Structure formats: structure tokens, C-alpha cells
Amino acid sequence: MTHVTVELFGMSRLLAGQTEVELDLAGGSSLRDALAALAQEHAALVGPVLAPNGGGLHPCYALSLNGRSFAPDLDATLGPGDRVLILSTPAGG
Amino acid sequence: MEPGFRLLVIDLGASSASTQVVPPSYVEHYLGGVGLVVRLLWDYCPPGADPLGPDNPLVFATGAMAGTLVPTSSKHAVAAKSPLTGFVGDSLSGGPWSLAFRRTGYSAIVVQGMAPTPTYVFIDDDTVHFRPATHLWGRGSYETEQLIRKELGDSAVRVSSIGPAGENKVRYACIGNDGTRQAGRTGLGAVMGSKRLKAIAVRGTRAVQVANHDRLVQVSIDLLKRGQGPATEKYRILGTVGNVLSLNRLGALPTNNFQRSTFPGAEAVSGEYLYQRYFRNTSACPACPIACQHNYRVTEGEYQGTRAQLDYESLFALGPLNGIASLPPILRAAQLCDELGLDTISTGVALAWAAECYQRGVLDEVDRGALHPAFGDYEALLRMLPRIATRSGLGDLLAEGVKRASASVGQGSEHWAMHAKGLELPGYEPRTLKTLALGLATGTRGGCHNRSAAYDVDMSGTVDRFRGEVGRGPLAAETEDLAATLDSLILCKFIRRCFDDLYAESARLFSLTTGLNSDAKELRRAGQRVVNLKKAFNIREGWTHQDDTLPPRLFSDPLPDGVGQGVSLGREELELMIADYYQARGWTAQGLIPEKKLRELGMGDIAAQLREVHDGHRRHNL
Ligand code: SF4
């Protein structure tokens, strides 16, 4: 089992109604698996934030692993304790 | 077919106005909006003009598509030589004023000279009236709008005006229109105040002519539909204030005057909380399906009755940057800034600079009648705002902007004066967004995210945002060109993700409107021309390579916490990226524009006028 946390920001937080989602995934699971599990738990995210059929994120959102790297390979394997961030891409104003 | 762009030239000293036609090549080469105002600035501003003297023209222009159905096109640009930077000052605003102005039949205004007494100008379609404004002097922007409408007896009149900050030539005063919209940056309100021009009121009743009406309507409706889809949902629902928590988590939220890049009170001032607790409704510029402007209201407590619009930049500057973790006083501060005519970003940065001065014992005199600024002290912040706008006590020093204020106070306070070329920095931490650092350092209007948007590169996943390296130059140049194109068309940046091929599709919109042949390639070149023109203006006004830099703090103070802990910006790292950027632009190693480059872009006239300046540089360097 790999325990990961998905942190939700902006619209994804409003749609899911919570700030974080804890996921227990099978060992060797990928980011793509984490997003699929998230979609199952929070169907409201599918469409506006999560692309249907495991296609990653809507282009207006960004995915970060542990707050350091962006748009990491969706097939990258997650490690225990990893934190997956779903962020709106910033925009000035 | 549009009979060309009409230009209104106003001489305030003589209370006279004349109509001219913008040379068609200007529209072809620079499109409109920012490109056009800067081109007119080049023509009308004599080299070396005092930014607050009568020679500095104040230029307004819409884009070619303003007043049409094209979504997000109801905007206007303003330019003058900036009293903050001494270089090109340009800013955008939008709303009903932009639309009404275009419907007068004009597309641009050049305001010259200085009125002998406070004046406002009323453009009533073709007729220009000069009216006394002594009774409006000292009043806030919103009140001024109401009074002018009442005086003219027409609620359809739209007003662009300055508040007390502009009248008192606060170097970062803005020009407000339609209640809550501002041409905010680079101190253009101070230029307007120096001319004793309180307001420009417009009543436009003419339809805007376009080259291919039916096709333009079809294409606009298609874009309108896309503008209502998921690509703009975050602007519609949460707005840009959603950046607070994201940037905080990424170690990129400037806090306590850039002493750190995470804010412990971020949740309390988050866009999400703001939305749940204070949101009332949204409003939109004409012809915009996005409606990104969020109106908030405080309904209880000390700040009950406060109504304000708030975007991320105002929230960051009046909140985390000053250590303030409570939304009601931030909303109140934003409302006050709008009324007084203060740019919220520069105001917040100036107050944060002062707070750090007190923290370090550099400033110790207490301003009578105001508490001194201190991180987390929102009462002091609120009490300082009118003092800045009226240049009272400490407010007079802060009204100069942090570059001048720190030069005057000395004692090392330049170290934490957070500006580039004199323009206070926006709400993105350059130490953890290294491509943005490059964009801020090289930007022609100074510390600005809107003309560079290089953070898009940092968040694209294609670069290491913690490291500056060769390769960032072309990427930063590309985001800058894109911004210049959008700002000149003018299309709002918030619609940019609704296009499949932004350059090709917007070239089409431009062609259908103007009848000029344009395509993606030509539009890209137009964006490059605008960037080069702004740079040429700066060179003409004395720019040197030393001006392309960032505040000392960013080089020597590593970030204390967050995912960016321990990170700073290396001077060599920045220089490496700057050299790469100059090369990508086809400029010299010193950042000057070779004549050949300007000629390649079809800017031979600018090249000829710059030659003397280049020769001067060469002679100086011998
Ligand atoms: S997105 Fe906002 S700023 Fe842009 S045109 Fe629409 S309402 Fe105006």
C-alpha cells in the first residue's frame, strides 16, 4: 500500500468541498492512478478539473509533486507520503 | 470599412482640441492599445521630458476591436513617461468608459500641456468641452464620476478620473474609471494630476464600423461560447485571488516585504475563504463572457459597509506583504486605494518597506496623527493611506515610491526597497520563480508581471523554477511578445486559453475588424515590434544595462522557509539569463537594439531616431 495525500487548491477545493484527500493506493501506483482514484471519490472534479478517462488535468490546472516540480510524468511511480498538489495556474490581475 | 483610427489631440494650456488621423502604418505595425499609445508617446514626448512637466503627453487608446462584439475587447491603454521609472509607463484598464470612448468616433487621445486651473474634459461625440474642475479637486474618483454625471445631466456619461493621489502627484497614482477599474501602474495618475486634468468624461453614441460585420459576429459568438467554458471557470468563480494559497504552498507568496515567501495567515486571507465569507456578485467589462470582477461586502464588525473589488495583486500587497491576516481591513484598504486613486501594488510595497524600516530602527520618527507602519498592524496601514494620497508627514516620503524613498533615507534601506527600475514588484517571489525574475529584471516598464507573465514558463513543468539557466531568454521573450500582442489588440489575457491557436485566431478577428491583412506570423511580429519600441523609448531616455536588475535582497537573503527554503538568486545566474534574453531578442550584449534589427521589423523610422542615441552610447564607452 502507498499512502499519498492530494492537496486541493482553488476551484478544485470548492468543488470537492475539502482541502485534502487521503488515498491508499496499491504499491507501485502512478500519478495517473492517484488521479483516477480521486475522480472516483470526487466525481464533481471530473470535467472542470480532471480530464475524463484518466487523461490528467484540464489545461487550466497544474499538477505538482510535493510543491517542487510541475506537470510531472503521469506515469511516474508515487512513493509513500508523497503529496500531490492540484493548483489553478496563476494569473495576474 | 473603418475610416482609419481618429486621434484627438488636446492642448490643455490653450483649451483647444484638433482631430487627426492615426497613420495607417501605426495600426498595421502596432495594432492599437499599448502598441499605439507607446507609438504616439514616441512621437509626442520630447526626449528627456520631465515626467511631471507639461511636455510629457498623456496618451489613451483603445484597441481596434473595442466597441464590437469581440469578447473582452472593451479596454483601453494609457501611456506617458513614468514618474516612477523615468522610462515608458503604460497601463491598461477596461469597462464602459473604453466602450463609450470608442463610440465617440475616436480611438486615441493625446493630452498635451497643462491647464492653468483644475479642468475636466468632456468629449461628446465630436465635440470637446473644457470645463472647470475646481469644485471636484480633492474628491475621490467615485464621487467625481457621480458629480460629473449629475452636472452633465446624463447617467450614460462615462468618466475616467484621478483622486487626491493624482492631484498631489503621488508617483504611483492611478487613473480610475467606472467606479472600480484602474489604469493602475507606473504613476499615470500623477501625470494627469500634473496637468491639472481631473477627469475625461465621454459620451459616445456612434456605432463602430468594421470591415466584415457578419463574419465578425459569427466568429465572436463562437469565442463567446468558449469564453463561458471551463477554460475561464477559475476567473468566473474564484477570480485571481485563488492564487494566495497556491503561491503560498509553492513558496512564492511574498510576505513581510519579501522577507519570506510563505505566510502563516494565508488561509485567513485566501481566495477560497474570501469567496465563502464576503462574496456578493460578479461584474464584467462590456462584451465579456468571463466576468472576473468579484464584488465583496463586509456586513458586520468594525469594517461593516465596506464594498470593494479585490484581485490577487491588491490582496497580496495589502495583506501578506504587510503581514496582515484579516480580510475586512484588506477590503477596506482596497476600497480606500480606489477612492484615493492609489495603485494598490506600489502602495502595499511602499508601506511594507516602511514597516521594515521601523522594524530595523532605520525610521524612528513617528508621524503625528498616524501610527507608524508595522507588519500585521492594519490600523496603521489604513491610517497611512490618506496620508500618502495627500503627501502628509511620512506619507510624503512614501508617495515618492520605494526607489526614491530609500535613496533619501539611506542607511541600507535600498536593500529592502522592492522595485525594478523604480516600479514596485508584484506578488510573485522571484527567488522561486527564476524565469519570472528574468522577466521582471528586463521588463521595459519595471517590476511588472503583466507585460512579461514569465511565471507561465516556471509553472509549465518544462523548466526547474528554482534554477536560472541558459534557455530561459527565448522563453521569457515569447511570453513578453504574447502579452504585447494581446495588450495591443486589445484582448483580455483571461481569454487566452480559449483559443486553439491564439495568434491565428486573433489575427482573423483583427482582419475582420480592420480589413487589414493579418496572420499569425504578422501578429507575432507586431508583438515583437511593440516590445522593441518600448525598449527603444527607454534607450532614448537613458536606459543602460545596469537598469536591468532586481533588488539586493533577492541576491543576498536566502528564503527562510517553505519549499524554497535556502534559495536565493545568484547575480551571475541572473546575468546569464539576461545575456540569453538579449541574444534571443537580437540585441547587443549591452542590451541595445542594433539598427538592423529595427529595420528587419519594419521600424526604420525608429532606427533613424535612435541612431544618435546609440552613437552617444558608443562615444561614452570609448
Ligand atoms: S475577464 Fe475580467 S478584466 Fe477581462 S474583459 Fe472580462 S471582466 Fe474585463
XYZ file of C-alpha atoms and ligand atoms in Angstrom:
723
model
C 0.000 0.000 0.000
C 1.159 3.531 -0.790
C -0.418 6.327 1.207
C -0.483 9.669 -0.614
C -2.219 12.970 0.049
C -3.825 15.098 -2.618
C -3.922 18.786 -1.686
C -6.668 20.768 -3.376
C -6.478 24.475 -4.163
C -8.808 26.982 -5.759
C -11.677 25.599 -7.781
C -10.776 22.005 -7.043
C -11.142 22.716 -3.325
C -14.506 24.401 -3.803
C -15.797 21.576 -5.991
C -14.629 18.787 -3.706
C -15.620 20.640 -0.544
C -12.419 19.681 1.255
C -8.792 20.762 1.388
C -7.081 17.380 1.213
C -7.913 13.868 0.141
C -6.055 10.886 1.591
C -5.581 7.975 -0.801
C -4.396 4.451 -0.152
C -3.127 3.078 -3.423
C -1.640 -0.249 -4.397
C 2.158 -0.336 -4.224
C 3.769 0.910 -7.443
C 0.803 3.142 -8.287
C 1.358 6.109 -10.552
C 0.148 9.690 -10.508
C -2.383 8.674 -13.124
C -3.716 6.032 -10.701
C -3.950 8.675 -7.976
C -5.997 10.950 -10.237
C -8.272 8.070 -11.182
C -8.841 7.280 -7.500
C -9.525 10.951 -6.841
C -12.054 11.044 -9.686
C -13.857 8.077 -8.170
C -14.124 9.744 -4.788
C -14.995 13.201 -6.122
C -16.991 12.970 -9.319
C -17.580 16.754 -9.239
C -13.938 17.235 -10.228
C -14.332 15.297 -13.464
C -14.785 17.754 -16.301
C -13.923 21.085 -14.725
C -10.617 19.919 -13.197
C -9.859 16.298 -14.074
C -9.961 15.264 -17.691
C -12.260 12.279 -18.253
C -10.778 8.804 -18.843
C -7.588 9.299 -16.866
C -6.282 11.994 -19.178
C -4.755 14.103 -16.443
C -5.849 17.646 -15.699
C -7.732 20.324 -17.591
C -5.065 22.641 -19.112
C -6.043 25.446 -16.742
C -4.836 23.443 -13.775
C -1.370 22.393 -12.805
C -0.150 19.323 -11.031
C 2.764 19.500 -8.657
C 4.507 16.742 -6.775
C 5.412 17.880 -3.269
C 5.303 21.538 -4.316
C 8.593 21.403 -6.199
C 8.159 20.028 -9.701
C 5.304 20.745 -12.106
C 3.474 18.541 -14.587
C 5.464 15.507 -13.621
C 5.102 12.440 -15.785
C 1.662 10.970 -15.105
C 3.170 7.503 -15.238
C 5.758 8.287 -12.563
C 5.501 5.988 -9.566
C 4.412 7.560 -6.316
C 6.229 6.908 -3.082
C 4.752 6.663 0.401
C 3.982 10.087 1.862
C 4.046 11.874 -1.492
C 1.840 14.925 -1.718
C 0.106 15.674 -4.992
C -0.992 19.301 -5.430
C -3.792 20.342 -7.771
C -3.435 24.059 -8.417
C -5.015 26.656 -10.638
C -2.305 28.075 -12.861
C -1.625 31.580 -11.588
C -2.807 34.641 -13.390
C -2.117 38.247 -12.707
C -4.767 40.830 -12.135
C -14.933 49.699 -43.520
C -13.379 51.663 -40.673
C -12.212 55.043 -41.986
C -8.969 54.813 -40.030
C -8.246 55.498 -36.391
C -9.130 59.033 -35.411
C -6.862 60.772 -32.936
C -7.929 63.628 -30.714
C -5.088 65.963 -29.736
C -5.897 68.117 -26.735
C -3.840 71.111 -25.646
C -4.813 71.906 -22.076
C -2.790 75.130 -21.958
C -4.745 76.562 -24.883
C -8.041 74.772 -24.136
C -8.050 73.575 -27.717
C -8.551 70.284 -29.496
C -7.884 69.060 -33.001
C -8.678 65.877 -34.877
C -6.078 63.927 -36.798
C -5.944 60.520 -38.394
C -3.596 57.940 -36.954
C -1.222 56.941 -39.779
C -2.495 53.576 -41.107
C 1.012 52.143 -40.771
C 0.757 52.609 -36.991
C -2.292 50.339 -36.859
C -0.668 47.851 -39.200
C 2.576 47.775 -37.219
C 1.458 48.338 -33.638
C -2.221 47.240 -33.800
C -3.708 49.628 -31.211
C -3.891 49.665 -27.396
C -0.459 49.547 -25.779
C 1.332 49.459 -29.147
C -0.445 52.577 -30.331
C -0.128 54.603 -27.117
C 3.596 53.915 -26.995
C 3.999 54.826 -30.671
C 2.198 58.117 -30.052
C 4.260 58.653 -26.908
C 7.393 58.256 -29.007
C 6.130 60.987 -31.346
C 4.744 63.440 -28.830
C 7.157 63.140 -25.881
C 10.364 65.097 -26.442
C 13.482 63.174 -25.305
C 14.379 63.981 -21.721
C 10.943 65.424 -20.864
C 10.163 65.874 -17.173
C 7.521 63.193 -16.429
C 5.603 65.673 -14.280
C 6.109 68.642 -16.592
C 3.843 69.938 -19.361
C 5.890 68.289 -22.130
C 5.040 64.767 -21.063
C 1.955 63.762 -23.073
C -0.724 61.531 -21.623
C -1.958 59.153 -24.297
C -5.078 56.984 -24.348
C -6.091 54.423 -26.990
C -8.489 51.548 -27.377
C -7.788 48.503 -29.468
C -9.199 48.115 -32.969
C -11.943 45.776 -31.748
C -13.235 47.907 -28.862
C -16.911 48.610 -29.247
C -17.515 45.475 -31.297
C -18.902 42.127 -30.185
C -15.429 40.608 -29.896
C -15.290 39.217 -26.352
C -13.060 41.048 -23.837
C -12.150 43.832 -26.265
C -13.670 46.746 -24.310
C -10.437 48.019 -22.897
C -8.085 50.926 -23.258
C -4.407 51.608 -22.755
C -2.789 54.703 -21.272
C 0.838 55.796 -21.580
C 3.197 58.577 -20.584
C 6.780 58.782 -19.468
C 6.546 57.277 -15.996
C 7.233 59.497 -12.976
C 8.272 56.351 -11.094
C 10.749 54.904 -13.562
C 11.617 57.710 -15.970
C 11.015 55.145 -18.709
C 7.946 54.071 -20.631
C 4.835 53.999 -18.450
C 1.869 52.083 -19.799
C -1.183 50.639 -18.185
C -4.463 49.014 -19.180
C -7.979 49.421 -17.935
C -11.357 48.303 -19.174
C -15.048 48.794 -18.755
C -17.839 51.009 -20.045
C -15.506 54.037 -20.397
C -13.473 52.197 -23.057
C -16.631 51.368 -24.984
C -18.139 54.851 -24.683
C -14.876 56.471 -25.729
C -14.631 54.309 -28.858
C -18.205 55.217 -29.690
C -17.303 58.900 -29.821
C -15.624 58.012 -33.121
C -12.131 58.460 -31.701
C -9.664 55.689 -30.987
C -6.901 57.661 -29.290
C -6.271 60.864 -27.354
C -3.033 62.742 -26.791
C -3.280 65.225 -23.927
C -0.585 67.874 -24.016
C 0.371 70.832 -21.867
C -1.019 71.858 -18.517
C -4.282 73.572 -17.648
C -3.953 76.861 -15.736
C -6.588 75.708 -13.222
C -8.207 72.330 -12.438
C -10.130 71.234 -15.501
C -12.070 68.318 -16.842
C -12.599 67.494 -20.493
C -15.932 66.292 -21.831
C -15.788 64.515 -25.193
C -19.342 64.482 -26.507
C -19.018 62.508 -29.752
C -17.217 65.050 -31.958
C -17.366 68.000 -29.619
C -14.784 68.675 -26.931
C -15.644 70.864 -23.937
C -13.188 72.165 -21.348
C -14.921 72.576 -18.006
C -13.751 73.864 -14.625
C -12.972 71.206 -12.026
C -12.010 73.304 -9.018
C -15.118 72.028 -7.223
C -14.034 68.440 -7.915
C -10.426 68.871 -6.797
C -9.784 66.859 -3.641
C -12.645 64.465 -4.269
C -12.322 60.731 -4.696
C -12.623 59.030 -8.077
C -16.044 57.532 -7.456
C -17.541 60.762 -6.148
C -16.032 62.654 -9.073
C -17.759 60.319 -11.509
C -21.113 60.830 -9.807
C -20.771 64.609 -9.692
C -19.777 64.889 -13.341
C -22.681 62.727 -14.462
C -25.038 64.866 -12.399
C -23.545 68.082 -13.744
C -23.888 66.876 -17.337
C -27.353 65.545 -16.634
C -26.729 62.181 -18.256
C -26.218 58.920 -16.430
C -24.788 57.389 -19.627
C -21.697 59.622 -19.460
C -18.599 57.619 -18.530
C -15.743 59.119 -16.575
C -12.062 58.412 -16.210
C -10.568 60.437 -13.369
C -7.918 60.839 -10.722
C -8.342 61.003 -6.962
C -6.377 63.089 -4.455
C -3.270 60.928 -5.044
C -3.082 62.002 -8.678
C -3.722 65.633 -7.795
C -0.838 65.509 -5.320
C 1.401 63.793 -7.841
C 1.939 60.656 -5.807
C 4.304 58.878 -8.140
C 2.172 55.739 -8.223
C -1.222 57.378 -8.532
C -3.581 55.614 -10.901
C -6.388 56.690 -13.232
C -9.753 55.187 -12.322
C -12.839 54.636 -14.438
C -16.306 53.202 -13.918
C -16.041 53.061 -10.153
C -13.615 50.248 -9.633
C -11.405 49.955 -12.715
C -7.918 51.405 -12.867
C -5.078 52.047 -15.213
C -3.067 51.212 -12.156
C 0.623 51.010 -12.720
C 3.550 53.366 -13.416
C 2.027 56.547 -11.965
C -0.044 57.786 -14.891
C -2.479 59.424 -12.428
C 0.371 61.675 -11.269
C 0.976 62.735 -14.883
C -2.735 63.561 -15.211
C -2.584 65.485 -11.911
C 0.476 67.421 -13.062
C -1.667 68.653 -15.966
C -4.436 69.684 -13.557
C -6.703 67.377 -15.518
C -9.199 65.916 -13.077
C -11.181 63.785 -15.491
C -12.051 62.848 -19.040
C -15.795 62.343 -19.423
C -17.125 60.741 -22.594
C -20.461 60.305 -24.271
C -20.262 58.145 -27.381
C -23.304 57.396 -29.461
C -21.839 56.129 -32.722
C -21.741 52.563 -33.920
C -18.272 51.209 -34.538
C -17.726 50.340 -38.179
C -15.995 47.068 -39.011
C -14.766 45.567 -42.263
C -16.774 42.331 -42.250
C -19.649 42.591 -39.845
C -21.403 39.269 -40.457
C -18.308 37.132 -40.261
C -17.024 39.004 -37.220
C -20.310 38.361 -35.417
C -20.096 34.634 -36.202
C -16.518 34.305 -35.001
C -17.228 36.412 -31.912
C -20.191 34.275 -30.905
C -18.057 31.183 -31.190
C -15.399 32.741 -28.956
C -18.078 33.958 -26.580
C -19.236 30.368 -26.109
C -15.713 29.175 -25.470
C -15.281 32.033 -23.004
C -18.111 30.571 -20.949
C -16.472 27.161 -20.731
C -14.044 25.502 -18.306
C -11.024 27.471 -19.560
C -12.267 30.567 -17.745
C -14.116 28.992 -14.859
C -11.474 29.893 -12.294
C -11.723 33.585 -13.211
C -15.511 33.491 -13.127
C -15.951 31.693 -9.847
C -12.976 32.399 -7.630
C -11.056 35.048 -9.539
C -7.323 35.625 -9.322
C -7.465 35.734 -5.513
C -7.287 31.937 -5.757
C -3.535 32.458 -6.212
C -2.934 33.115 -2.499
C -2.936 29.537 -1.249
C -1.337 28.090 -4.387
C 1.558 30.517 -4.291
C 1.905 30.100 -0.547
C 2.255 26.353 -0.955
C 4.772 26.841 -3.754
C 6.914 29.167 -1.636
C 6.122 32.056 -3.945
C 3.851 34.338 -1.878
C 5.824 37.478 -0.944
C 5.327 38.081 2.757
C 6.543 40.788 5.149
C 8.232 42.774 2.405
C 9.753 39.699 0.716
C 11.432 38.616 3.970
C 9.825 35.256 3.360
C 7.676 33.554 0.745
C 5.116 31.777 2.883
C 2.502 33.426 5.050
C 1.254 31.721 8.228
C -2.049 33.626 7.908
C -2.613 32.582 4.289
C -5.777 30.547 4.964
C -7.392 33.558 6.668
C -6.832 35.736 3.586
C -7.304 33.038 0.976
C -9.427 33.491 -2.099
C -11.421 30.449 -1.053
C -12.324 31.998 2.323
C -12.959 35.382 0.740
C -15.404 33.747 -1.647
C -17.246 31.843 1.040
C -17.426 34.721 3.503
C -17.615 38.048 1.646
C -18.579 37.409 -1.981
C -21.629 39.306 -3.283
C -21.615 39.063 -7.067
C -19.506 39.493 -10.163
C -19.436 42.154 -12.819
C -17.894 42.311 -16.250
C -16.432 44.628 -18.845
C -18.838 45.090 -21.792
C -18.791 42.167 -24.243
C -17.111 39.854 -21.754
C -18.473 36.372 -21.020
C -15.990 35.787 -18.200
C -16.984 38.419 -15.615
C -13.879 38.095 -13.494
C -14.584 41.101 -11.301
C -15.676 39.942 -7.907
C -17.529 42.311 -5.642
C -17.218 41.769 -1.916
C -19.034 43.267 1.003
C -18.323 43.306 4.728
C -21.626 43.029 6.566
C -20.577 43.117 10.194
C -17.893 44.274 12.587
C -15.571 47.255 12.530
C -15.472 47.476 8.729
C -19.159 46.871 8.141
C -20.355 48.562 4.980
C -17.087 48.140 3.106
C -17.620 47.292 -0.541
C -14.691 46.547 -2.770
C -13.427 44.594 -5.701
C -10.287 42.677 -4.996
C -7.857 40.880 -7.234
C -4.826 38.860 -6.265
C -2.340 41.698 -6.622
C -4.250 44.032 -4.320
C -4.824 41.226 -1.837
C -1.166 40.202 -1.734
C 0.091 43.795 -1.427
C -2.327 44.979 1.251
C -2.335 41.603 3.032
C 0.561 39.115 3.259
C 3.183 41.595 2.089
C 2.304 43.722 5.110
C 1.779 40.718 7.388
C -1.967 41.349 7.543
C -4.096 38.255 8.083
C -7.601 39.678 8.187
C -9.829 40.239 5.181
C -12.130 43.081 6.318
C -9.320 45.655 6.708
C -7.753 44.449 3.446
C -11.062 45.033 1.671
C -11.343 48.424 3.331
C -7.800 49.290 2.217
C -8.584 48.269 -1.362
C -11.710 50.424 -1.331
C -9.737 53.385 0.048
C -6.979 52.973 -2.542
C -9.604 53.053 -5.301
C -11.200 56.182 -3.889
C -7.898 57.957 -3.325
C -6.513 56.842 -6.690
C -3.564 54.815 -5.404
C -2.020 51.837 -7.175
C -2.520 49.046 -4.640
C 0.673 47.183 -5.539
C 3.014 50.153 -5.184
C 1.147 51.362 -2.097
C 1.468 47.976 -0.395
C 5.159 47.689 -1.279
C 5.857 51.238 -0.038
C 4.126 50.509 3.273
C 5.957 47.195 3.646
C 9.267 48.975 3.005
C 8.399 51.484 5.746
C 7.338 48.684 8.115
C 10.726 47.067 7.678
C 12.466 50.415 8.197
C 10.730 50.702 11.585
C 11.411 47.056 12.359
C 15.120 47.717 11.848
C 15.140 51.099 13.590
C 16.013 52.944 10.396
C 12.990 55.191 10.628
C 12.116 56.185 14.153
C 10.231 59.417 13.831
C 6.550 58.777 14.400
C 4.221 60.547 12.043
C 1.853 62.692 14.080
C -1.703 61.601 13.512
C -0.753 58.219 12.119
C 0.588 55.083 13.654
C 3.801 54.006 12.022
C 3.561 51.100 9.596
C 4.331 47.738 11.201
C 3.852 44.211 9.893
C 0.439 42.948 10.919
C -0.849 46.362 12.012
C -3.822 47.003 9.788
C -4.961 50.113 11.616
C -1.647 51.786 10.851
C -1.888 50.712 7.220
C -5.373 52.159 6.872
C -4.396 55.422 8.554
C -1.409 55.829 6.254
C -3.376 55.609 3.004
C -4.909 59.124 3.062
C -1.570 60.479 4.281
C 0.167 59.052 1.229
C -2.531 60.420 -1.071
C -2.238 63.903 0.455
C 1.527 63.690 0.993
C 1.204 64.380 4.722
C 4.063 63.591 7.107
C 5.619 60.195 6.384
C 3.119 59.873 3.524
C 5.126 62.446 1.568
C 8.197 60.208 1.649
C 6.235 57.078 0.725
C 4.464 58.929 -2.109
C 7.806 59.027 -3.894
C 7.905 55.225 -4.290
C 10.453 52.944 -2.660
C 13.319 53.676 -5.030
C 13.377 57.381 -4.219
C 12.311 56.938 -0.582
C 15.146 54.504 0.119
C 17.673 56.707 -1.675
C 16.582 59.581 0.534
C 16.586 57.609 3.814
C 19.728 55.595 3.035
C 21.098 53.514 5.952
C 20.966 50.417 3.833
C 17.229 50.664 3.227
C 17.838 50.217 -0.517
C 18.429 46.569 0.362
C 14.755 46.016 1.059
C 13.312 48.529 -1.415
C 11.494 46.021 -3.593
C 11.330 47.510 -7.072
C 12.727 47.075 -10.574
C 13.559 50.292 -12.436
C 11.560 52.118 -9.760
C 8.315 50.169 -10.213
C 7.356 48.208 -7.113
C 7.351 44.419 -7.542
C 4.160 42.375 -7.967
C 3.085 39.371 -5.906
C 5.334 36.600 -7.149
C 8.564 35.547 -5.432
C 11.421 35.831 -7.945
C 13.723 33.540 -5.927
C 11.450 30.554 -6.509
C 10.283 31.631 -9.976
C 13.544 32.234 -11.795
C 12.155 32.852 -15.279
C 9.880 35.452 -13.772
C 12.973 37.020 -12.158
C 14.367 37.447 -15.666
C 11.086 38.939 -16.900
C 10.962 41.409 -14.017
C 14.584 42.482 -14.474
C 14.353 43.062 -18.215
C 10.772 44.356 -18.420
C 10.534 47.761 -20.024
C 8.041 49.135 -17.512
C 9.933 47.773 -14.496
C 8.725 45.277 -11.896
C 5.679 44.030 -13.719
C 4.127 40.586 -14.155
C 1.530 41.642 -16.700
C 3.876 42.613 -19.505
C 6.043 39.541 -19.044
C 3.993 36.712 -17.491
C 7.166 34.621 -17.379
C 5.735 32.732 -14.406
C 3.830 30.741 -17.016
C 7.184 29.247 -18.003
C 8.110 28.467 -14.398
C 4.864 26.605 -13.891
C 4.863 24.847 -17.232
C 6.713 21.805 -15.950
C 9.370 22.201 -18.641
C 11.932 24.043 -16.501
C 13.358 23.912 -12.997
C 11.817 27.013 -11.454
C 14.448 27.140 -8.702
C 17.305 27.487 -11.180
C 18.083 30.202 -13.710
C 19.869 28.923 -16.785
C 20.517 29.440 -20.472
C 17.356 28.754 -22.452
C 15.113 30.998 -20.386
C 15.821 34.031 -22.595
C 13.765 32.852 -25.584
C 11.011 31.555 -23.287
C 10.720 34.875 -21.428
C 10.800 36.775 -24.730
C 7.964 34.650 -26.047
C 5.676 35.313 -23.077
C 6.502 39.020 -23.358
C 5.674 39.083 -27.080
C 2.381 37.353 -26.430
C 1.465 39.857 -23.717
C 2.414 42.757 -26.010
C 0.209 41.353 -28.771
C -2.807 40.878 -26.510
C -2.309 44.293 -24.895
C -2.209 45.943 -28.302
C -5.121 44.143 -29.925
C -6.546 44.670 -27.009
C -7.876 41.292 -25.827
C -8.035 40.446 -22.148
C -5.382 37.954 -21.087
C -8.008 35.915 -19.289
C -9.415 34.715 -22.586
C -6.080 33.479 -23.883
C -6.696 29.829 -23.086
C -9.960 29.827 -25.049
C -8.132 29.858 -28.383
C -6.892 26.740 -30.143
C -4.333 28.868 -31.983
C -4.221 32.251 -30.313
C -2.145 34.108 -32.893
C -4.006 32.766 -35.923
C -7.465 33.241 -34.459
C -6.841 36.712 -33.117
C -5.235 37.743 -36.424
C -8.519 36.737 -38.006
C -10.517 38.852 -35.580
C -8.216 41.796 -36.254
C -8.555 41.384 -40.033
C -12.324 41.061 -39.932
C -12.484 44.237 -37.871
C -9.974 46.436 -39.668
C -9.912 44.994 -43.176
C -6.120 44.784 -42.894
C -4.487 41.540 -43.944
C -3.018 39.847 -40.939
C -1.960 36.362 -39.986
C -0.292 34.601 -37.096
C 3.192 35.468 -38.313
C 2.395 39.143 -38.743
C 0.757 39.321 -35.339
C 3.827 37.816 -33.691
C 5.958 40.412 -35.426
C 3.625 43.140 -34.183
C 4.155 41.911 -30.607
C 7.920 41.986 -31.164
C 7.676 45.494 -32.586
C 5.821 46.725 -29.527
C 8.440 45.274 -27.176
C 11.240 46.781 -29.265
C 9.502 50.132 -29.430
C 9.177 50.269 -25.654
C 12.807 49.325 -25.295
C 13.787 51.964 -27.861
C 11.893 54.568 -25.834
C 13.796 53.559 -22.710
C 17.137 53.698 -24.516
C 16.231 57.151 -25.754
C 15.517 58.153 -22.150
C 18.894 56.943 -20.908
C 18.433 53.239 -20.176
C 21.626 51.246 -19.658
C 22.285 47.592 -18.942
C 22.639 48.422 -15.222
C 18.911 49.196 -15.142
C 18.043 45.556 -15.854
C 18.406 44.298 -12.319
C 16.476 43.381 -9.179
C 16.583 44.461 -5.510
C 19.689 43.455 -3.486
C 17.568 41.424 -1.035
C 16.839 38.811 -3.705
C 20.556 38.201 -4.275
C 21.710 38.016 -0.682
C 18.828 36.809 1.509
C 18.008 33.120 1.097
C 14.382 32.267 1.762
C 13.927 31.119 5.360
C 11.165 28.538 4.930
C 8.739 26.731 2.638
C 9.687 24.635 -0.374
C 12.087 27.390 -1.398
C 13.981 27.337 1.901
C 17.610 28.325 1.391
C 17.085 29.568 -2.171
C 18.267 32.983 -3.336
C 19.015 34.479 -6.734
C 22.630 34.467 -7.901
C 23.833 37.654 -9.588
C 25.647 35.527 -12.138
C 22.574 33.372 -12.551
C 20.512 36.448 -13.436
C 23.221 37.883 -15.697
C 23.397 34.588 -17.559
C 19.663 34.659 -18.217
C 19.750 38.348 -19.188
C 22.516 37.699 -21.748
C 20.439 34.837 -23.128
C 17.398 37.091 -23.315
C 19.276 39.864 -25.161
C 20.538 37.297 -27.613
C 17.048 35.894 -28.151
C 15.844 39.409 -28.916
C 18.682 40.028 -31.361
C 20.041 42.838 -29.190
C 23.691 43.594 -28.417
C 25.453 42.149 -25.375
C 24.774 45.502 -23.708
C 21.065 45.177 -24.427
C 20.948 47.864 -27.114
C 18.921 47.337 -30.278
C 21.004 47.119 -33.452
C 19.685 49.304 -36.242
C 19.465 46.220 -38.438
C 17.070 44.588 -36.002
C 14.726 47.554 -36.074
C 14.841 47.653 -39.867
C 14.055 43.927 -40.007
C 10.928 44.679 -38.016
C 9.964 47.496 -40.367
C 10.868 50.155 -37.806
C 13.287 52.154 -39.928
C 11.890 55.461 -38.679
C 12.579 54.493 -35.066
C 16.038 53.239 -36.062
C 16.937 56.562 -37.595
C 15.916 58.452 -34.491
C 17.723 56.046 -32.193
C 20.950 56.181 -34.123
C 22.067 59.354 -32.424
C 21.464 57.809 -29.020
C 23.455 54.688 -29.962
C 26.282 56.921 -31.202
C 26.164 58.731 -27.893
C 26.497 55.407 -26.053
C 29.461 54.408 -28.193
C 31.220 57.713 -27.664
C 30.571 57.424 -23.954
C 32.051 53.931 -23.860
C 35.281 54.793 -25.708
S -12.096 38.801 -17.870
Fe -12.416 40.435 -16.406
S -10.927 42.051 -16.924
Fe -11.057 40.611 -18.655
S -12.554 41.580 -20.003
Fe -13.660 40.138 -18.700
S -14.398 41.294 -16.927
Fe -12.859 42.532 -18.001
